[in-house]
CSV table of C-alpha atoms in Angstrom, one decimal:
chain,number,residue,atom,x,y,z
Z,1,UNK,CA,23.6,-27.7,-14.2
Z,2,UNK,CA,27.3,-26.7,-14.7
Z,3,UNK,CA,28.0,-23.4,-16.4
Z,4,UNK,CA,30.3,-23.3,-19.4
Z,5,UNK,CA,32.6,-20.3,-20.1
Z,6,UNK,CA,32.5,-18.4,-23.4
Z,7,UNK,CA,34.8,-15.4,-23.3
Z,8,UNK,CA,33.4,-13.1,-20.6
Z,9,UNK,CA,30.1,-15.1,-20.4
Z,10,UNK,CA,29.0,-18.2,-18.6
Z,11,UNK,CA,26.1,-20.2,-20.0
Z,12,UNK,CA,24.1,-23.4,-19.5
Z,13,UNK,CA,22.7,-25.6,-22.2
Z,14,UNK,CA,19.0,-26.5,-22.1
Z,15,UNK,CA,17.4,-29.8,-23.2
Z,16,UNK,CA,16.4,-28.3,-26.6
Z,17,UNK,CA,20.1,-27.3,-27.2
Z,18,UNK,CA,19.5,-23.6,-26.6
Z,19,UNK,CA,21.7,-21.6,-24.3
Z,20,UNK,CA,21.0,-19.4,-21.2
Z,21,UNK,CA,23.5,-16.7,-20.4
Z,22,UNK,CA,24.0,-17.1,-16.7
Z,23,UNK,CA,26.7,-14.6,-15.9
Z,24,UNK,CA,28.8,-11.8,-17.4
Z,25,UNK,CA,32.3,-11.3,-15.9
Z,26,UNK,CA,33.7,-8.6,-18.0
Z,27,UNK,CA,34.0,-4.9,-17.3
Z,28,UNK,CA,33.2,-3.4,-20.7
Z,29,UNK,CA,31.1,-0.3,-21.1
Z,30,UNK,CA,29.3,-1.5,-24.2
Z,31,UNK,CA,28.3,-5.1,-24.4
Z,32,UNK,CA,26.9,-7.1,-27.3
Z,33,UNK,CA,25.5,-10.4,-26.1
Z,34,UNK,CA,26.4,-13.1,-28.6
Z,35,UNK,CA,23.5,-14.7,-30.5
Z,36,UNK,CA,25.3,-18.1,-30.5
Z,37,UNK,CA,27.7,-19.6,-28.0
Z,38,UNK,CA,29.7,-22.8,-29.0
Z,39,UNK,CA,27.0,-23.6,-31.6
Z,40,UNK,CA,24.1,-23.1,-29.2
Z,41,UNK,CA,21.6,-20.3,-30.0
Z,42,UNK,CA,21.0,-18.0,-27.0
Z,43,UNK,CA,17.3,-17.9,-26.1
Z,44,UNK,CA,17.4,-16.5,-22.6
Z,45,UNK,CA,19.3,-14.1,-20.3
Z,46,UNK,CA,19.3,-15.7,-16.9
Z,47,UNK,CA,18.5,-14.3,-13.5
Z,48,UNK,CA,21.0,-11.7,-12.3
Z,49,UNK,CA,23.3,-12.4,-15.2
Z,50,UNK,CA,24.4,-8.7,-15.5
Z,51,UNK,CA,23.1,-7.4,-12.1
Z,52,UNK,CA,25.0,-4.6,-10.4
Z,53,UNK,CA,27.7,-4.1,-13.2
Z,54,UNK,CA,28.5,-0.5,-12.5
Z,55,UNK,CA,30.7,-0.1,-15.6
Z,56,UNK,CA,28.0,-1.1,-18.1
Z,57,UNK,CA,26.8,1.8,-20.2
Z,58,UNK,CA,24.9,0.0,-23.0
Z,59,UNK,CA,23.8,-3.5,-23.8
Z,60,UNK,CA,22.5,-5.1,-27.0
Z,61,UNK,CA,20.4,-8.2,-26.6
Z,62,UNK,CA,20.6,-10.4,-29.8
Z,63,UNK,CA,17.8,-11.7,-32.0
Z,64,UNK,CA,16.6,-15.1,-30.9
Z,65,UNK,CA,16.4,-14.2,-27.2
Z,66,UNK,CA,12.9,-14.9,-26.0
Z,67,UNK,CA,13.2,-14.1,-22.3
Z,68,UNK,CA,15.1,-11.8,-19.9
Z,69,UNK,CA,15.2,-13.4,-16.4
Z,70,UNK,CA,14.6,-12.0,-13.0
Z,71,UNK,CA,16.8,-9.0,-12.0
Z,72,UNK,CA,19.0,-9.8,-15.1
Z,73,UNK,CA,20.2,-6.1,-15.3
Z,74,UNK,CA,19.1,-4.9,-11.9
Z,75,UNK,CA,21.3,-2.3,-10.3
Z,76,UNK,CA,23.3,-1.4,-13.5
Z,77,UNK,CA,23.0,2.2,-12.4
Z,78,UNK,CA,25.3,3.6,-15.1
Z,79,UNK,CA,23.4,1.9,-18.0
Z,80,UNK,CA,22.1,4.5,-20.5
Z,81,UNK,CA,20.8,2.4,-23.3
Z,82,UNK,CA,19.3,-1.1,-23.8
Z,83,UNK,CA,18.5,-2.5,-27.2
Z,84,UNK,CA,16.0,-5.3,-27.1
Z,85,UNK,CA,15.3,-7.6,-30.1
Z,86,UNK,CA,12.1,-8.3,-32.1
Z,87,UNK,CA,10.9,-11.7,-31.0
Z,88,UNK,CA,11.4,-11.0,-27.3
Z,89,UNK,CA,8.4,-12.4,-25.4
Z,90,UNK,CA,9.0,-12.0,-21.7
Z,91,UNK,CA,10.8,-9.4,-19.4
Z,92,UNK,CA,11.2,-10.9,-15.9
Z,93,UNK,CA,10.6,-9.6,-12.4
Z,94,UNK,CA,13.0,-6.7,-11.5
Z,95,UNK,CA,14.8,-7.2,-14.8
Z,96,UNK,CA,15.9,-3.5,-15.0
Z,97,UNK,CA,15.1,-2.4,-11.5
Z,98,UNK,CA,17.4,0.3,-10.2
Z,99,UNK,CA,18.9,1.3,-13.6
Z,100,UNK,CA,19.0,4.9,-12.5
Z,101,UNK,CA,20.5,6.3,-15.7
Z,102,UNK,CA,18.2,4.6,-18.2
Z,103,UNK,CA,16.3,7.3,-20.0
Z,104,UNK,CA,14.4,5.7,-22.9
Z,105,UNK,CA,13.4,2.2,-23.9
Z,106,UNK,CA,11.5,0.6,-26.7
Z,107,UNK,CA,9.9,-2.7,-25.8
Z,108,UNK,CA,9.5,-4.9,-28.9
Z,109,UNK,CA,6.0,-5.7,-30.3
Z,110,UNK,CA,6.3,-9.4,-29.4
Z,111,UNK,CA,6.5,-8.9,-25.7
Z,112,UNK,CA,3.5,-10.3,-23.9
Z,113,UNK,CA,4.5,-10.2,-20.2
Z,114,UNK,CA,6.5,-7.8,-18.1
Z,115,UNK,CA,7.2,-8.9,-14.5
Z,116,UNK,CA,6.7,-7.0,-11.3
Z,117,UNK,CA,9.1,-4.2,-10.4
Z,118,UNK,CA,10.7,-4.7,-13.8
Z,119,UNK,CA,11.6,-1.0,-14.1
Z,120,UNK,CA,11.2,0.1,-10.5
Z,121,UNK,CA,13.6,2.8,-9.5
Z,122,UNK,CA,14.5,3.8,-13.1
Z,123,UNK,CA,14.3,7.4,-11.9
Z,124,UNK,CA,15.6,9.0,-15.2
Z,125,UNK,CA,13.3,7.0,-17.5
Z,126,UNK,CA,11.2,9.4,-19.4
Z,127,UNK,CA,9.8,7.4,-22.3
Z,128,UNK,CA,8.9,3.8,-22.7
Z,129,UNK,CA,7.0,2.1,-25.5
Z,130,UNK,CA,4.7,-0.7,-24.2
Z,131,UNK,CA,3.5,-2.9,-27.1
Z,132,UNK,CA,-0.1,-4.0,-27.8
Z,133,UNK,CA,-0.2,-7.6,-26.5
Z,134,UNK,CA,0.9,-6.9,-22.9
Z,135,UNK,CA,-2.1,-7.8,-20.8
Z,136,UNK,CA,-1.0,-6.6,-17.3
Z,137,UNK,CA,1.1,-4.0,-15.7
Z,138,UNK,CA,2.2,-5.9,-12.6
Z,139,UNK,CA,3.0,-4.9,-9.0
Z,140,UNK,CA,5.3,-1.9,-8.9
Z,141,UNK,CA,6.4,-2.3,-12.5
Z,142,UNK,CA,7.1,1.4,-12.9
Z,143,UNK,CA,7.3,2.5,-9.2
Z,144,UNK,CA,9.7,5.4,-8.5
Z,145,UNK,CA,10.1,6.2,-12.2
Z,146,UNK,CA,9.9,9.8,-11.2
Z,147,UNK,CA,10.4,11.3,-14.7
Z,148,UNK,CA,8.1,8.9,-16.7
Z,149,UNK,CA,5.7,10.7,-19.0
Z,150,UNK,CA,3.6,7.9,-20.2
Z,151,UNK,CA,-0.1,8.9,-20.6
Z,152,UNK,CA,-1.9,5.9,-21.9
Z,153,UNK,CA,-1.6,2.1,-22.2
Z,154,UNK,CA,-2.2,-0.3,-25.1
Z,155,UNK,CA,-5.7,-1.7,-25.5
Z,156,UNK,CA,-4.5,-5.2,-24.7
Z,157,UNK,CA,-4.0,-4.3,-21.0
Z,158,UNK,CA,-6.6,-5.9,-18.7
Z,159,UNK,CA,-5.1,-5.4,-15.2
Z,160,UNK,CA,-3.1,-2.8,-13.3
Z,161,UNK,CA,-1.2,-4.2,-10.3
Z,162,UNK,CA,-0.5,-3.0,-6.8
Z,163,UNK,CA,1.4,0.3,-6.8
Z,164,UNK,CA,2.2,-0.2,-10.5
Z,165,UNK,CA,2.9,3.6,-11.1
Z,166,UNK,CA,3.7,4.6,-7.5
Z,167,UNK,CA,5.7,7.8,-7.2
Z,168,UNK,CA,5.7,8.6,-10.9
Z,169,UNK,CA,5.9,12.3,-10.3
Z,170,UNK,CA,5.7,13.6,-13.9
Z,171,UNK,CA,2.3,12.0,-14.7
Z,172,UNK,CA,-0.3,14.7,-15.2
Z,173,UNK,CA,-3.1,13.0,-17.2
Z,174,UNK,CA,-3.6,9.3,-17.7
Z,175,UNK,CA,-6.1,7.2,-19.6
Z,176,UNK,CA,-6.9,3.6,-18.8
Z,177,UNK,CA,-8.0,1.9,-22.0
Z,178,UNK,CA,-11.3,0.0,-22.4
Z,179,UNK,CA,-10.5,-3.5,-21.5
Z,180,UNK,CA,-8.9,-2.8,-18.1
Z,181,UNK,CA,-11.1,-4.6,-15.5
Z,182,UNK,CA,-8.8,-4.5,-12.4
Z,183,UNK,CA,-7.1,-1.4,-10.9
Z,184,UNK,CA,-4.9,-2.6,-8.0
Z,185,UNK,CA,-4.2,-1.3,-4.6
Z,186,UNK,CA,-2.6,2.2,-4.6
Z,187,UNK,CA,-1.8,1.8,-8.2
Z,188,UNK,CA,-1.0,5.6,-8.7
Z,189,UNK,CA,-0.1,6.4,-5.1
Z,190,UNK,CA,2.2,9.4,-4.6
Z,191,UNK,CA,1.8,10.6,-8.1
Z,192,UNK,CA,2.0,14.1,-6.8
Z,193,UNK,CA,1.3,16.0,-10.1
Z,194,UNK,CA,-1.4,13.7,-11.4
Z,195,UNK,CA,-4.4,16.0,-12.2
Z,196,UNK,CA,-6.8,13.9,-14.3
Z,197,UNK,CA,-7.4,10.2,-14.8
Z,198,UNK,CA,-9.9,8.6,-17.2
Z,199,UNK,CA,-11.4,5.3,-16.1
Z,200,UNK,CA,-13.0,2.9,-18.6
Z,201,UNK,CA,-16.5,1.4,-18.6
Z,202,UNK,CA,-14.8,-2.1,-18.4
Z,203,UNK,CA,-13.3,-1.4,-14.9
Z,204,UNK,CA,-15.0,-3.8,-12.5
Z,205,UNK,CA,-12.6,-4.1,-9.5
Z,206,UNK,CA,-10.8,-1.3,-7.8
Z,207,UNK,CA,-8.5,-2.0,-4.9
Z,208,UNK,CA,-7.3,0.1,-1.9
Z,209,UNK,CA,-7.3,3.8,-2.7
Z,210,UNK,CA,-5.6,3.8,-6.1
Z,211,UNK,CA,-5.0,7.6,-5.8
Z,212,UNK,CA,-3.4,7.6,-2.3
Z,213,UNK,CA,-1.4,10.8,-1.8
Z,214,UNK,CA,-2.3,12.2,-5.3
Z,215,UNK,CA,-2.6,15.7,-3.9
Z,216,UNK,CA,-3.4,17.5,-7.1
Z,217,UNK,CA,-5.9,15.1,-8.5
Z,218,UNK,CA,-9.0,17.0,-9.3
Z,219,UNK,CA,-10.7,15.0,-12.0
Z,220,UNK,CA,-11.5,11.3,-11.8
Z,221,UNK,CA,-13.4,10.8,-15.0
Z,222,UNK,CA,-16.0,8.0,-14.6
Z,223,UNK,CA,-18.2,7.5,-17.7
Z,224,UNK,CA,-22.0,8.1,-17.2
Z,225,UNK,CA,-23.8,4.9,-16.5
Z,226,UNK,CA,-20.8,3.0,-15.1
Z,227,UNK,CA,-22.0,-0.2,-13.6
Z,228,UNK,CA,-19.4,-0.4,-10.9
Z,229,UNK,CA,-18.2,3.1,-10.0
Z,230,UNK,CA,-19.4,6.6,-9.5
Z,231,UNK,CA,-17.9,10.0,-8.5
Z,232,UNK,CA,-19.9,11.9,-6.0
Z,233,UNK,CA,-18.8,15.2,-4.3
Z,234,UNK,CA,-15.2,14.3,-4.5
Z,235,UNK,CA,-15.6,10.7,-3.5
Z,236,UNK,CA,-14.9,7.7,-5.7
Z,237,UNK,CA,-17.5,5.1,-4.7
Z,238,UNK,CA,-17.8,1.5,-5.6
Z,239,UNK,CA,-21.2,0.1,-6.3
Z,240,UNK,CA,-23.3,-1.9,-5.5
Z,241,UNK,CA,-21.3,-2.5,-2.3
Z,242,UNK,CA,-21.5,1.1,-1.4
Z,243,UNK,CA,-17.8,1.3,-0.6
Z,244,UNK,CA,-16.0,4.6,-0.4
Z,245,UNK,CA,-12.8,4.0,-2.2
Z,246,UNK,CA,-11.1,7.4,-2.2
Z,247,UNK,CA,-11.6,11.0,-1.1
Z,248,UNK,CA,-9.8,13.5,-3.3
Z,249,UNK,CA,-7.2,15.4,-1.3
Z,250,UNK,CA,-7.3,18.3,-3.7
Z,251,UNK,CA,-10.7,19.4,-2.3
Z,252,UNK,CA,-9.0,20.6,0.9
Z,253,UNK,CA,-12.1,20.4,3.1
Z,254,UNK,CA,-11.9,21.0,6.8
Z,255,UNK,CA,-15.5,19.7,7.3
Z,256,UNK,CA,-16.2,16.4,5.4
Z,257,UNK,CA,-19.6,14.7,5.3
Z,258,UNK,CA,-19.4,11.1,4.1
Z,259,UNK,CA,-22.3,10.5,1.7
Z,260,UNK,CA,-25.5,8.7,2.9
Z,261,UNK,CA,-25.7,5.1,1.9
Z,262,UNK,CA,-22.0,4.3,2.3
Z,263,UNK,CA,-21.5,1.0,4.1
Z,264,UNK,CA,-17.7,0.7,4.1
Z,265,UNK,CA,-14.9,3.3,4.1
Z,266,UNK,CA,-12.1,1.5,2.3
Z,267,UNK,CA,-8.5,1.2,3.2
Z,268,UNK,CA,-6.4,4.4,2.9
Z,269,UNK,CA,-9.5,6.3,1.7
Z,270,UNK,CA,-8.6,9.5,3.7
Z,271,UNK,CA,-5.1,8.5,4.7
Z,272,UNK,CA,-2.7,11.5,5.3
Z,273,UNK,CA,-5.4,14.1,4.7
Z,274,UNK,CA,-3.8,17.1,6.4
Z,275,UNK,CA,-6.9,19.4,6.2
Z,276,UNK,CA,-9.9,17.5,7.5
Z,277,UNK,CA,-10.7,18.5,11.1
Z,278,UNK,CA,-14.1,16.8,11.4
Z,279,UNK,CA,-15.8,13.9,9.5
Z,280,UNK,CA,-19.5,13.2,9.7
Z,281,UNK,CA,-20.4,9.6,9.2
Z,282,UNK,CA,-23.8,8.3,7.9
Z,283,UNK,CA,-25.8,5.8,10.0
Z,284,UNK,CA,-25.4,3.2,7.1
Z,285,UNK,CA,-21.7,2.8,7.8
Z,286,UNK,CA,-20.7,-0.7,9.1
Z,287,UNK,CA,-17.0,-0.9,8.6
Z,288,UNK,CA,-13.9,1.3,8.6
Z,289,UNK,CA,-11.0,-0.2,6.6
Z,290,UNK,CA,-7.4,-0.4,7.6
Z,291,UNK,CA,-5.4,2.9,7.5
Z,292,UNK,CA,-8.7,4.7,6.4
Z,293,UNK,CA,-7.9,7.8,8.4
Z,294,UNK,CA,-4.3,7.1,9.4
Z,295,UNK,CA,-2.1,10.2,9.8
Z,296,UNK,CA,-4.9,12.7,9.3
Z,297,UNK,CA,-3.0,15.5,11.0
Z,298,UNK,CA,-5.9,17.9,11.6
Z,299,UNK,CA,-8.6,15.5,12.7
Z,300,UNK,CA,-9.6,16.5,16.2
Z,301,UNK,CA,-12.8,14.5,17.1
Z,302,UNK,CA,-14.7,11.6,15.8
Z,303,UNK,CA,-18.1,10.1,16.7
Z,304,UNK,CA,-19.0,6.8,15.0
Z,305,UNK,CA,-22.6,5.8,14.5
Z,306,UNK,CA,-24.1,2.8,16.1
Z,307,UNK,CA,-24.2,1.0,12.7
Z,308,UNK,CA,-20.4,0.5,12.8
Z,309,UNK,CA,-19.3,-3.0,13.7
Z,310,UNK,CA,-15.5,-3.0,13.0
Z,311,UNK,CA,-12.6,-0.5,13.0
Z,312,UNK,CA,-9.8,-1.8,10.9
Z,313,UNK,CA,-6.0,-2.0,11.5
Z,314,UNK,CA,-4.5,1.4,12.1
Z,315,UNK,CA,-7.7,3.1,11.0
Z,316,UNK,CA,-7.0,6.2,13.0
Z,317,UNK,CA,-3.3,5.7,13.7
Z,318,UNK,CA,-1.1,8.8,14.1
Z,319,UNK,CA,-3.9,11.3,14.1
Z,320,UNK,CA,-1.8,13.6,16.2
Z,321,UNK,CA,-4.5,16.1,17.0
Z,322,UNK,CA,-7.3,13.6,17.8
Z,323,UNK,CA,-8.5,14.4,21.3
Z,324,UNK,CA,-11.9,12.7,21.6
Z,325,UNK,CA,-13.2,9.4,20.1
Z,326,UNK,CA,-16.8,8.3,20.7
Z,327,UNK,CA,-17.7,4.8,19.6
Z,328,UNK,CA,-21.5,4.4,19.8
Z,329,UNK,CA,-23.2,1.2,20.9
Z,330,UNK,CA,-22.6,-1.3,18.0
Z,331,UNK,CA,-18.8,-1.5,17.6
Z,332,UNK,CA,-17.6,-5.1,18.3
Z,333,UNK,CA,-13.9,-5.0,17.2
Z,334,UNK,CA,-11.1,-2.4,17.4
Z,335,UNK,CA,-8.3,-3.5,15.1
Z,336,UNK,CA,-4.6,-3.7,15.5
Z,337,UNK,CA,-3.1,-0.3,16.2
Z,338,UNK,CA,-6.4,1.4,15.4
Z,339,UNK,CA,-5.7,4.4,17.6
Z,340,UNK,CA,-1.9,4.0,18.0
Z,341,UNK,CA,0.2,7.1,18.2
Z,342,UNK,CA,-2.8,9.3,18.8
Z,343,UNK,CA,-0.7,11.3,21.2
Z,344,UNK,CA,-3.4,13.9,22.0
Z,345,UNK,CA,-6.2,11.5,22.6
Z,346,UNK,CA,-7.7,12.2,26.1
Z,347,UNK,CA,-11.1,10.7,26.0
Z,348,UNK,CA,-12.3,7.5,24.4
Z,349,UNK,CA,-15.8,6.2,24.9
Z,350,UNK,CA,-16.1,2.5,24.3
Z,351,UNK,CA,-19.5,0.8,23.8
Z,352,UNK,CA,-21.1,-2.0,25.7
Z,353,UNK,CA,-21.0,-4.1,22.5
Z,354,UNK,CA,-17.2,-4.2,22.3
Z,355,UNK,CA,-15.9,-7.8,22.2
Z,356,UNK,CA,-12.2,-7.4,21.2
Z,357,UNK,CA,-9.5,-4.8,21.5
Z,358,UNK,CA,-6.6,-6.0,19.3
Z,359,UNK,CA,-2.9,-5.6,19.8
Z,360,UNK,CA,-1.4,-2.1,20.1
Z,361,UNK,CA,-4.9,-0.6,19.7
Z,362,UNK,CA,-4.1,2.4,21.9
Z,363,UNK,CA,-0.3,2.2,21.9
Z,364,UNK,CA,1.5,5.5,22.8
Z,365,UNK,CA,-1.7,7.4,23.4
Z,366,UNK,CA,0.1,9.7,25.9
Z,367,UNK,CA,-3.0,11.8,26.8
Z,368,UNK,CA,-5.4,9.0,27.7
Z,369,UNK,CA,-6.3,9.1,31.4
Z,370,UNK,CA,-9.1,6.6,31.9
Z,371,UNK,CA,-10.8,3.8,30.1
Z,372,UNK,CA,-14.1,1.9,30.9
Z,373,UNK,CA,-14.3,-1.6,29.5
Z,374,UNK,CA,-17.8,-3.2,29.2
Z,375,UNK,CA,-18.8,-6.7,30.4
Z,376,UNK,CA,-19.0,-7.9,26.8
Z,377,UNK,CA,-15.3,-7.6,26.2
Z,378,UNK,CA,-13.7,-11.0,25.7
Z,379,UNK,CA,-10.1,-10.2,24.5
Z,380,UNK,CA,-7.4,-7.6,24.8
Z,381,UNK,CA,-4.4,-8.0,22.6
Z,382,UNK,CA,-0.7,-7.6,23.3
Z,383,UNK,CA,0.5,-4.0,24.2
Z,384,UNK,CA,-3.0,-2.7,23.7
Z,385,UNK,CA,-2.3,0.2,26.1
Z,386,UNK,CA,1.5,0.3,25.9
Z,387,UNK,CA,3.1,3.5,27.0
Z,388,UNK,CA,-0.1,5.3,27.8
Z,389,UNK,CA,1.8,7.2,30.4
Z,390,UNK,CA,-1.1,9.4,31.6
Z,391,UNK,CA,-3.4,6.4,32.0
Z,392,UNK,CA,-4.5,6.1,35.7
Z,393,UNK,CA,-7.7,4.1,35.8
Z,394,UNK,CA,-9.0,1.1,33.8
Z,395,UNK,CA,-12.4,-0.1,34.9
Z,396,UNK,CA,-13.6,-3.5,33.7
Z,397,UNK,CA,-17.2,-4.5,34.3
Z,398,UNK,CA,-16.7,-8.1,33.5
Z,399,UNK,CA,-14.1,-10.8,33.3
Z,400,UNK,CA,-11.9,-10.9,30.2
Z,401,UNK,CA,-10.9,-14.4,29.0
Z,402,UNK,CA,-8.1,-13.6,26.7
Z,403,UNK,CA,-5.3,-11.2,27.8
Z,404,UNK,CA,-2.2,-10.6,25.7
Z,405,UNK,CA,1.3,-9.8,26.9
Z,406,UNK,CA,2.4,-6.4,28.1
Z,407,UNK,CA,-1.1,-4.8,27.8
Z,408,UNK,CA,-0.3,-2.0,30.2
Z,409,UNK,CA,3.5,-2.0,29.9
Z,410,UNK,CA,5.2,1.3,30.6
Z,411,UNK,CA,1.8,2.8,31.6
Z,412,UNK,CA,3.2,3.2,35.1
Z,413,UNK,CA,0.4,5.2,36.7
Z,414,UNK,CA,-2.3,2.7,35.8
Z,415,UNK,CA,-4.5,0.8,38.3
Z,416,UNK,CA,-7.3,-1.6,37.4
Z,417,UNK,CA,-10.8,-1.8,38.9
Z,418,UNK,CA,-12.4,-5.2,38.3
Z,419,UNK,CA,-14.1,-8.1,40.0
Z,420,UNK,CA,-13.1,-10.5,37.2
Z,421,UNK,CA,-10.9,-13.3,38.4
Z,422,UNK,CA,-8.9,-13.6,35.2
Z,423,UNK,CA,-8.1,-9.9,35.0
Z,424,UNK,CA,-7.2,-9.8,38.7
Z,425,UNK,CA,-4.9,-12.7,38.3
Z,426,UNK,CA,-3.3,-11.0,35.3
Z,427,UNK,CA,-2.7,-7.8,37.3
Z,428,UNK,CA,-1.2,-9.8,40.2
Z,429,UNK,CA,1.2,-11.6,37.8
Z,430,UNK,CA,2.3,-8.2,36.2
Z,431,UNK,CA,2.4,-6.2,39.4
Z,432,UNK,CA,-0.4,-3.9,38.4
Z,433,UNK,CA,-2.4,-2.3,41.2
Z,434,UNK,CA,-5.9,-3.8,41.2
Z,435,UNK,CA,-9.1,-3.2,43.3
Z,436,UNK,CA,-12.5,-4.8,43.1
Z,437,UNK,CA,-15.5,-2.9,41.9
Z,438,UNK,CA,-16.8,-2.9,45.4
Z,439,UNK,CA,-13.6,-1.5,46.9
Z,440,UNK,CA,-13.7,1.3,44.3
């Protein structure tokens, strides 16, 4: 559809005769968008229409506009004020993202939807009025709004999206209204000053640790008799699945005991815990989620019970002080990068039940010297032992049917002991010293 020029604006005409402002070409500091262009009422501000206009200080959107399109004002980093009309219904994805100077905004009462990352990166935004009628705070809507002081949401909100309030550093206390049923993955991550959050009885679904890196969070208020959640000894637990959702970093415990009955440790549950040196796991545990203990800087030793079947992607990645990992009989899968960057890891005991080691599982484990692989192992992924430069001996008791590329690349001291034909062929093709079990 061809754009038509009207002063410093370009617009298109829709089938109902209304106009969409597609582009602004002026360099004015204060702009009033026309309500009518060549007899056509303006109902929409199009995608990127004003994006990255660094001379724009203020803008007035006229009455009659129903929708502001994706990234319409994104990157207008000098913009101090936006005046939105009554009757506006929709604010699009990224509409005001990166408007660094914007400090205050009133969203009109008619607005029903606000898109993802709509205000992300508005680092000086301190106050915003969200009207009753908005049903969702979408993915990263207010991410990196460091100065935002909002403490509650309207009762119409039903869902909080992924990382919706990430890195909102001025939040101290927050109340989710009754009616919210979904709290998305890492919704309040890196809210470093958040101390108290009140959760409603209506909350049914909680994603990956919504309080990841909330270092001062001491009070997660879960109402008595909540059907889906409970707080127990600093742990937020989802029931009836017995999933450990979050461990509060503010407890600063060197010795942590996971409560009995827990079946799953959820993603990011302990991630970046700098204090915990040892974690005791219950024999009810069956799964450790991705990034569950990633970058736990003080963690020195782990022993997983025989009930555990799967270790998720990067579950223990970058645990720089981890020296010993004992996986008791039962574990079948070690996920992608599960122990990658564990530079101090010297000893790992792998169980006879292990069937798969995924790609990069032990990448850059510089201290690892020897590994024993059981006869049940069927698959080793790409770069599984990449740059394990102290690794000398890998003993495989059976043949391994699926072998990825560069399993032992840059692990220059390694030699393999196996009678399995497939693994011996792999070693020959990759010039890795290999002996049979009998020769060893």
